[in-house]
Short mmCIF file of C-alpha atoms in Angstrom, two decimals:
data_model
loop_
_atom_site.label_atom_id
_atom_site.label_comp_id
_atom_site.label_asym_id
_atom_site.label_seq_id
_atom_site.Cartn_x
_atom_site.Cartn_y
_atom_site.Cartn_z
CA UNK A 130 -58.34 -17.58 109.06
CA UNK A 131 -61.54 -16.75 111.18
CA UNK A 132 -62.28 -13.85 108.78
CA UNK A 133 -62.31 -16.13 105.82
CA UNK A 134 -64.59 -18.51 107.65
CA UNK A 135 -67.16 -15.83 108.32
CA UNK A 136 -66.94 -14.40 104.76
CA UNK A 137 -67.59 -17.97 103.28
CA UNK A 138 -70.61 -18.25 105.42
CA UNK A 139 -71.91 -14.73 104.20
CA UNK A 140 -71.25 -15.67 100.61
CA UNK A 141 -73.10 -19.03 100.99
CA UNK A 142 -75.97 -17.47 102.80
CA UNK A 143 -76.22 -14.76 99.91
CA UNK A 144 -76.33 -17.65 97.39
CA UNK A 145 -79.16 -19.23 99.40
CA UNK A 146 -81.11 -16.02 99.41
CA UNK A 147 -80.64 -15.76 95.68
CA UNK A 148 -82.13 -19.18 95.14
CA UNK A 149 -85.01 -18.47 97.46
CA UNK A 150 -85.64 -15.10 95.75
CA UNK A 151 -85.79 -16.94 92.44
CA UNK A 152 -88.21 -19.44 93.75
CA UNK A 153 -90.52 -16.70 95.02
CA UNK A 154 -90.29 -14.68 91.78
CA UNK A 155 -91.33 -17.72 89.85
CA UNK A 156 -94.05 -18.90 92.09
CA UNK A 157 -96.67 -18.23 89.38
CA UNK A 158 -94.67 -19.43 86.43
CA UNK A 159 -96.32 -22.47 84.92
CA UNK A 160 -94.25 -25.54 85.07
CA UNK A 161 -91.48 -23.96 87.19
CA UNK A 162 -89.64 -26.27 89.67
CA UNK A 163 -88.03 -24.63 92.60
CA UNK A 164 -84.45 -25.19 93.80
CA UNK A 165 -82.76 -25.70 97.04
CA UNK A 166 -79.15 -24.74 98.13
CA UNK A 167 -76.92 -27.58 99.27
CA UNK A 168 -73.93 -26.54 101.41
CA UNK A 169 -70.56 -28.47 102.23
CA UNK A 170 -68.02 -27.82 104.81
CA UNK A 171 -64.56 -26.78 103.74
CA UNK A 172 -61.35 -28.42 105.44
CA UNK A 173 -57.73 -27.52 104.78
CA UNK A 174 -55.36 -30.24 103.77
CA UNK A 175 -51.66 -30.56 104.09
CA UNK A 176 -49.18 -32.82 102.39
CA UNK A 177 -48.87 -34.75 105.62
CA UNK A 178 -52.82 -35.01 106.03
CA UNK A 179 -55.09 -33.33 108.34
CA UNK A 180 -54.61 -33.45 112.07
CA UNK A 181 -57.27 -34.81 114.31
CA UNK A 182 -58.00 -31.65 115.99
CA UNK A 183 -58.01 -29.44 112.72
CA UNK A 184 -60.96 -27.13 112.55
CA UNK A 185 -62.84 -26.41 109.14
CA UNK A 186 -62.15 -23.34 107.24
CA UNK A 187 -65.67 -22.36 106.30
CA UNK A 188 -68.55 -23.47 104.15
CA UNK A 189 -69.29 -23.47 100.34
CA UNK A 190 -72.30 -24.09 98.03
CA UNK A 191 -71.93 -27.63 96.90
CA UNK A 192 -74.86 -27.67 94.51
CA UNK A 193 -78.11 -26.05 93.70
CA UNK A 194 -80.65 -28.92 93.38
CA UNK A 195 -83.83 -28.63 91.48
CA UNK A 196 -86.87 -30.08 93.21
CA UNK A 197 -89.35 -32.12 91.04
CA UNK A 198 -92.21 -32.20 93.53
CA UNK A 199 -95.74 -32.14 92.21
CA UNK A 200 -97.15 -28.61 91.88
CA UNK A 201 -100.69 -27.23 92.06
CA UNK A 202 -102.99 -28.11 89.01
CA UNK A 203 -105.30 -25.35 87.86
CA UNK A 204 -108.19 -25.17 85.32
CA UNK A 205 -108.12 -22.76 82.39
CA UNK A 206 -110.32 -21.80 79.33
CA UNK A 207 -107.76 -23.11 76.94
CA UNK A 208 -108.55 -26.74 75.83
CA UNK A 209 -104.89 -27.27 74.93
CA UNK A 210 -103.55 -26.40 78.48
CA UNK A 211 -102.27 -29.76 79.87
CA UNK A 212 -100.84 -30.55 83.30
CA UNK A 213 -98.84 -33.68 84.24
CA UNK A 214 -99.95 -35.18 87.53
CA UNK A 215 -96.90 -37.15 88.48
CA UNK A 216 -93.58 -37.82 86.88
CA UNK A 217 -92.84 -36.92 83.20
CA UNK A 218 -92.03 -34.19 80.70
CA UNK A 219 -93.34 -32.88 77.50
CA UNK A 220 -91.03 -33.48 74.65
CA UNK A 221 -90.53 -30.41 72.37
CA UNK A 222 -88.44 -29.70 69.28
CA UNK A 223 -87.05 -26.39 68.03
CA UNK A 224 -84.62 -26.06 65.34
CA UNK A 225 -83.69 -29.65 65.54
CA UNK A 226 -83.01 -29.39 69.26
CA UNK A 227 -84.85 -31.66 71.68
CA UNK A 228 -85.94 -30.11 74.86
CA UNK A 229 -88.10 -31.15 77.71
CA UNK A 230 -90.54 -29.12 79.79
CA UNK A 231 -93.24 -29.30 82.35
CA UNK A 232 -95.00 -26.22 81.07
CA UNK A 233 -98.20 -27.41 79.46
CA UNK A 234 -99.29 -24.04 78.09
CA UNK A 235 -99.82 -25.01 74.47
CA UNK A 236 -101.56 -23.42 71.47
CA UNK A 237 -101.92 -23.96 67.69
CA UNK A 238 -99.75 -22.08 65.23
CA UNK A 239 -101.07 -20.94 61.82
CA UNK A 240 -100.25 -24.29 60.41
CA UNK A 241 -102.11 -26.17 63.03
CA UNK A 242 -99.06 -27.57 64.94
CA UNK A 243 -99.25 -27.62 68.67
CA UNK A 244 -96.45 -25.31 70.11
CA UNK A 245 -95.23 -23.95 73.41
CA UNK A 246 -95.22 -20.16 74.28
CA UNK A 247 -91.60 -20.02 72.96
CA UNK A 248 -92.74 -21.47 69.54
CA UNK A 249 -91.21 -25.07 70.00
CA UNK A 250 -93.27 -27.98 68.45
CA UNK A 251 -94.77 -30.34 70.85
CA UNK A 252 -93.98 -33.77 69.75
CA UNK A 253 -95.71 -37.22 70.20
CA UNK A 254 -96.82 -40.42 68.57
CA UNK A 255 -99.41 -40.95 65.90
CA UNK A 256 -102.60 -42.84 66.36
CA UNK A 257 -104.27 -45.38 64.14
CA UNK A 258 -107.86 -45.26 62.89
CA UNK A 259 -108.76 -47.75 65.70
CA UNK A 260 -107.18 -45.54 68.46
CA UNK A 261 -104.10 -47.62 68.93
CA UNK A 262 -100.97 -45.56 69.53
CA UNK A 263 -98.25 -46.11 66.77
CA UNK A 264 -94.83 -46.98 68.13
CA UNK A 265 -92.58 -44.79 66.02
CA UNK A 266 -90.20 -41.86 66.30
CA UNK A 267 -92.02 -38.75 68.05
CA UNK A 268 -93.14 -36.21 65.48
CA UNK A 269 -94.54 -32.66 65.81
CA UNK A 270 -98.20 -32.92 66.66
CA UNK A 271 -100.48 -31.25 64.09
CA UNK A 272 -104.25 -30.84 64.52
CA UNK A 273 -106.28 -30.53 61.19
CA UNK A 274 -108.31 -27.45 61.14
CA UNK A 275 -110.40 -28.49 58.06
CA UNK A 276 -113.93 -29.61 58.61
CA UNK A 277 -114.38 -33.37 59.15
CA UNK A 278 -116.73 -35.07 56.68
CA UNK A 279 -119.87 -36.01 58.74
CA UNK A 280 -120.70 -39.68 59.26
CA UNK A 281 -124.39 -40.49 59.65
CA UNK A 282 -125.42 -42.75 62.54
CA UNK A 283 -126.10 -46.38 61.47
CA UNK A 284 -126.12 -48.25 64.75
CA UNK A 285 -127.22 -47.64 68.32
CA UNK A 286 -126.26 -50.29 70.97
CA UNK A 287 -128.36 -50.14 74.19
CA UNK A 288 -127.72 -52.18 77.22
CA UNK A 289 -130.67 -51.66 79.50
CA UNK A 290 -132.32 -53.37 82.48
CA UNK A 291 -136.07 -53.38 82.39
CA UNK A 292 -137.69 -53.87 85.73
CA UNK A 293 -139.55 -57.00 85.86
CA UNK A 294 -141.81 -55.51 88.62
CA UNK A 295 -143.24 -52.99 86.26
CA UNK A 296 -146.97 -53.28 85.46
CA UNK A 297 -148.66 -53.04 82.04
CA UNK A 298 -149.77 -49.44 81.53
CA UNK A 299 -153.45 -48.97 82.06
CA UNK A 300 -153.53 -46.16 79.60
CA UNK A 301 -153.26 -47.09 75.96
CA UNK A 302 -152.55 -47.03 73.19
CA UNK A 303 -149.08 -45.73 73.14
CA UNK A 304 -148.58 -41.95 72.89
CA UNK A 305 -145.18 -40.60 73.02
CA UNK A 306 -146.60 -37.38 74.59
CA UNK A 307 -148.25 -39.22 77.46
CA UNK A 308 -145.87 -40.75 79.97
CA UNK A 309 -148.52 -42.99 81.45
CA UNK A 310 -148.76 -45.01 78.24
CA UNK A 311 -145.24 -46.43 78.41
CA UNK A 312 -142.89 -47.79 81.16
CA UNK A 313 -139.53 -46.28 80.16
CA UNK A 314 -137.94 -43.91 77.78
CA UNK A 315 -134.22 -43.73 76.62
CA UNK A 316 -133.14 -40.87 74.38
CA UNK A 317 -129.93 -40.96 72.35
CA UNK A 318 -128.25 -38.62 70.10
CA UNK A 319 -128.02 -39.60 66.26
CA UNK A 320 -126.61 -37.65 63.40
CA UNK A 321 -127.79 -37.24 59.76
CA UNK A 322 -125.58 -37.22 56.59
CA UNK A 323 -124.78 -33.62 57.09
CA UNK A 324 -123.78 -33.97 60.73
CA UNK A 325 -126.91 -32.39 62.21
CA UNK A 326 -127.87 -33.80 65.61
CA UNK A 327 -131.22 -35.36 66.25
CA UNK A 328 -132.72 -37.23 69.25
CA UNK A 329 -133.90 -40.78 68.78
CA UNK A 330 -135.86 -41.98 71.82
CA UNK A 331 -136.69 -45.67 72.47
CA UNK A 332 -139.87 -46.13 74.43
CA UNK A 333 -140.48 -49.50 76.25
CA UNK A 334 -144.07 -50.70 76.74
CA UNK A 335 -144.63 -53.78 78.92
CA UNK A 336 -147.36 -55.86 77.31
CA UNK A 337 -147.02 -59.00 79.41
CA UNK A 338 -144.66 -61.05 81.64
CA UNK A 339 -141.35 -60.70 80.02
CA UNK A 340 -142.45 -58.96 77.01
CA UNK A 341 -141.89 -55.39 75.97
CA UNK A 342 -142.82 -53.55 72.81
CA UNK A 343 -140.25 -51.00 71.55
CA UNK A 344 -141.48 -47.75 69.96
CA UNK A 345 -139.09 -45.15 68.33
CA UNK A 346 -139.33 -41.35 68.36
CA UNK A 347 -137.76 -38.72 66.24
CA UNK A 348 -137.09 -35.41 67.85
CA UNK A 349 -139.94 -35.81 70.38
CA UNK A 350 -142.48 -37.31 68.01
CA UNK A 351 -143.25 -40.96 67.43
CA UNK A 352 -141.88 -41.92 64.07
CA UNK A 353 -145.28 -42.98 62.54
CA UNK A 354 -146.68 -39.37 63.08
CA UNK A 355 -143.46 -37.94 61.57
CA UNK A 356 -143.74 -40.01 58.63
CA UNK A 357 -147.32 -38.80 57.98
CA UNK A 358 -146.40 -35.15 58.61
CA UNK A 359 -143.65 -35.29 56.01
CA UNK A 360 -145.81 -36.53 53.29
CA UNK A 361 -145.85 -33.11 51.61
CA UNK A 362 -142.16 -33.31 51.09
CA UNK A 363 -142.72 -36.05 48.52
CA UNK A 364 -145.80 -34.71 46.94
CA UNK A 365 -145.28 -33.12 43.60
CA UNK A 366 -148.19 -30.72 43.76
CA UNK A 367 -147.06 -29.43 47.27
CA UNK A 368 -143.58 -28.97 46.13
CA UNK A 369 -144.58 -27.08 43.03
CA UNK A 370 -146.75 -24.68 45.23
CA UNK A 371 -143.96 -24.12 47.46
CA UNK A 372 -141.76 -23.20 44.55
CA UNK A 373 -144.46 -20.80 43.46
CA UNK A 374 -144.54 -19.21 46.86
CA UNK A 375 -140.71 -18.72 46.83
CA UNK A 376 -140.98 -17.21 43.37
CA UNK A 377 -143.67 -14.83 44.62
CA UNK A 378 -141.59 -13.62 47.58
CA UNK A 379 -138.61 -12.99 45.30
CA UNK A 380 -140.58 -10.91 42.78
CA UNK A 381 -139.73 -7.25 42.42
CA UNK A 382 -141.86 -5.39 43.10
CA UNK A 383 -143.47 -7.93 45.45
CA UNK A 384 -147.31 -8.52 45.12
CA UNK A 385 -148.64 -9.32 48.60
CA UNK A 386 -151.83 -10.81 47.10
CA UNK A 387 -149.77 -13.26 45.00
CA UNK A 388 -147.61 -14.25 48.02
CA UNK A 389 -150.93 -14.90 50.11
CA UNK A 390 -152.46 -16.96 47.21
CA UNK A 391 -149.30 -19.05 46.69
CA UNK A 392 -149.23 -19.70 50.58
CA UNK A 393 -152.83 -20.73 50.48
CA UNK A 394 -152.23 -22.98 47.50
CA UNK A 395 -149.39 -24.69 49.32
CA UNK A 396 -151.50 -25.19 52.44
CA UNK A 397 -154.20 -26.86 50.35
CA UNK A 398 -151.68 -29.10 48.51
CA UNK A 399 -149.83 -30.10 51.89
CA UNK A 400 -153.27 -30.69 53.52
CA UNK A 401 -154.20 -33.05 50.82
CA UNK A 402 -151.03 -34.97 50.86
CA UNK A 403 -150.88 -35.24 54.69
CA UNK A 404 -154.60 -36.14 55.00
CA UNK A 405 -154.19 -38.92 52.52
CA UNK A 406 -151.08 -40.34 54.31
CA UNK A 407 -152.89 -39.96 57.71
CA UNK A 408 -155.90 -41.86 56.30
CA UNK A 409 -153.65 -44.68 55.05
CA UNK A 410 -151.98 -44.87 58.37
CA UNK A 411 -155.29 -45.40 60.25
CA UNK A 412 -156.03 -41.92 61.44
CA UNK A 413 -159.55 -41.15 62.70
CA UNK A 414 -161.97 -38.77 60.82
CA UNK A 415 -161.41 -36.32 63.56
CA UNK A 416 -157.61 -36.16 62.98
CA UNK A 417 -158.13 -35.78 59.29
CA UNK A 418 -160.39 -32.84 59.99
CA UNK A 419 -157.91 -31.37 62.49
CA UNK A 420 -155.13 -31.58 59.79
CA UNK A 421 -157.29 -29.90 57.20
CA UNK A 422 -158.13 -27.01 59.80
CA UNK A 423 -154.52 -26.59 60.73
CA UNK A 424 -153.46 -26.27 57.07
CA UNK A 425 -156.32 -23.83 56.31
CA UNK A 426 -155.45 -21.58 59.39
CA UNK A 427 -151.80 -21.58 58.48
CA UNK A 428 -152.44 -20.81 54.85
CA UNK A 429 -154.57 -17.85 55.78
CA UNK A 430 -152.16 -16.42 58.29
CA UNK A 431 -150.47 -13.15 56.89
CA UNK A 432 -146.79 -13.37 56.70
CA UNK A 433 -146.60 -17.22 57.32
CA UNK A 434 -144.24 -19.47 55.48
CA UNK A 435 -144.69 -22.99 54.15
CA UNK A 436 -142.48 -24.24 56.95
CA UNK A 437 -145.06 -22.69 59.49
CA UNK A 438 -147.80 -24.31 57.78
CA UNK A 439 -145.98 -27.71 57.98
CA UNK A 440 -145.46 -27.21 61.69
CA UNK A 441 -149.16 -26.46 62.20
CA UNK A 442 -150.10 -29.50 60.20
CA UNK A 443 -147.51 -31.77 62.14
CA UNK A 444 -148.92 -30.70 65.46
CA UNK A 445 -152.37 -31.98 64.37
CA UNK A 446 -151.26 -35.38 63.18
CA UNK A 447 -152.04 -38.32 65.31
CA UNK A 448 -152.01 -41.85 63.93
CA UNK A 449 -151.81 -45.28 65.56
CA UNK A 450 -148.22 -45.95 66.58
CA UNK A 451 -146.40 -49.02 65.28
CA UNK A 452 -143.65 -50.65 67.34
CA UNK A 453 -140.34 -51.26 65.74
CA UNK A 454 -140.06 -54.62 67.58
CA UNK A 455 -140.63 -56.56 70.70
CA UNK A 456 -138.13 -57.70 73.30
CA UNK A 457 -138.90 -60.96 75.17
CA UNK A 458 -136.91 -62.31 78.15
CA UNK A 459 -136.70 -65.81 79.67
CA UNK A 460 -137.18 -66.62 83.30
CA UNK A 461 -133.53 -65.82 84.05
CA UNK A 462 -133.99 -62.27 82.81
CA UNK A 463 -131.92 -62.66 79.70
CA UNK A 464 -133.10 -61.83 76.14
CA UNK A 465 -134.42 -64.93 74.45
CA UNK A 466 -133.80 -65.40 70.69
CA UNK A 467 -136.02 -68.38 70.70
CA UNK A 468 -138.79 -66.57 72.23
CA UNK A 469 -138.49 -63.53 69.90
CA UNK A 470 -138.29 -65.78 66.72
CA UNK A 471 -138.78 -65.09 63.84
CA UNK A 472 -137.84 -61.54 64.91
CA UNK A 473 -134.11 -61.09 65.11
CA UNK A 474 -131.87 -58.42 66.66
CA UNK A 475 -130.83 -55.79 66.12
CA UNK A 476 -134.11 -53.98 65.35
CA UNK A 477 -134.36 -51.83 62.37
CA UNK A 478 -135.45 -48.30 62.75
CA UNK A 479 -136.19 -46.07 59.73
CA UNK A 480 -135.45 -42.64 61.34
CA UNK A 481 -137.18 -39.72 59.47
CA UNK A 482 -135.46 -36.41 59.24
CA UNK A 483 -138.01 -33.79 59.57
CA UNK A 484 -138.21 -30.78 59.00
CA UNK A 485 -135.84 -31.40 55.95
CA UNK A 486 -132.38 -30.13 56.38
CA UNK A 487 -130.97 -31.15 53.00
CA UNK A 488 -129.73 -34.42 54.58
CA UNK A 489 -130.79 -37.80 53.57
CA UNK A 490 -134.55 -38.00 54.49
CA UNK A 491 -134.36 -41.25 56.30
CA UNK A 492 -131.50 -42.80 58.35
CA UNK A 493 -131.47 -46.60 58.54
CA UNK A 494 -130.45 -47.42 62.03
CA UNK A 495 -129.84 -50.70 63.60
CA UNK A 496 -130.81 -50.83 67.30
CA UNK A 497 -129.09 -53.47 69.28
CA UNK A 498 -129.66 -54.71 72.78
CA UNK A 499 -126.60 -56.74 73.73
CA UNK A 500 -126.50 -57.30 77.50
CA UNK A 501 -130.03 -55.99 78.15
CA UNK A 502 -131.78 -57.69 80.90
CA UNK A 503 -135.01 -57.92 82.82
CA UNK A 504 -134.26 -58.08 86.59
CA UNK A 505 -136.10 -56.89 89.64
CA UNK A 506 -134.39 -53.52 89.89
CA UNK A 507 -132.48 -51.02 87.74
#
């Protein structure tokens, strides 16, 4: 009897070592849950029942219990790797069989389905267009790999607090390149009809107690300047000259003199279009002269392109800025529709896309200010 008791202890200890070894071997296995060995005493029984002084006859392995304690969470370079922090399982499906796992190492198969390393489909619930999860039977998750149609920005909501303690800038008029001419700048990303990202900046200039002018900038330049700089895009003579330059660069054999003359012709046409637009926008004679000089220099630069000429001209443009609207606050720091009347919110911003990308040349953006205030601190 004593031999059997000792042997049962050795067998149980061996099984416990097997479990421990398995835990150690899988210490780096993602989603693995360790196990513990549970032992039970063994007692002899007789038809007449056990006596009060009967000794046990050994030990046995009652169960190998899996432990579901939280493991370590690590970061990876795979955006589809997911860890569960707390209770729960990932539901997977393979060949009609439903399985559950804590291993969140997922990837996409050739059809765009989210799968486990074993090839099982990860299942889940669909989502409506408004982001609401649809209550239905779980289905395999599929991520579309086709390009999404871009959606142009049409609305920008800004909730801002303008510090009532700010003073009216002593340097004026407003200049987007001079931070001393405005009190606050808030940039926001907007997207054109081709999905290209642009930066629309809203500049706030305090003009009096509770009154702030709002200016808009496009990719770092105030929109009045951008609208003048892009005048050549709508000028037939300038566009014909650009087409002639393109044809000259494609000629075989290429005639350098013809290319240079075509560039000079474009610079002259662009200079005329932009100078006229600048004059209409209130530019000074000095600014018009600077535009013409920049165009001439660009047109005479060997190897330059019409785009580079446009950049040189744009850098010389400086016209009076026009605010897109005015915000007025009451004595409680809230926006006042009555004080702003007849102006209404949201403000309309005609955001120019320049240089041209092939997208719609102007984005009509509504700038809202719901929840904006004017208190004593940010």
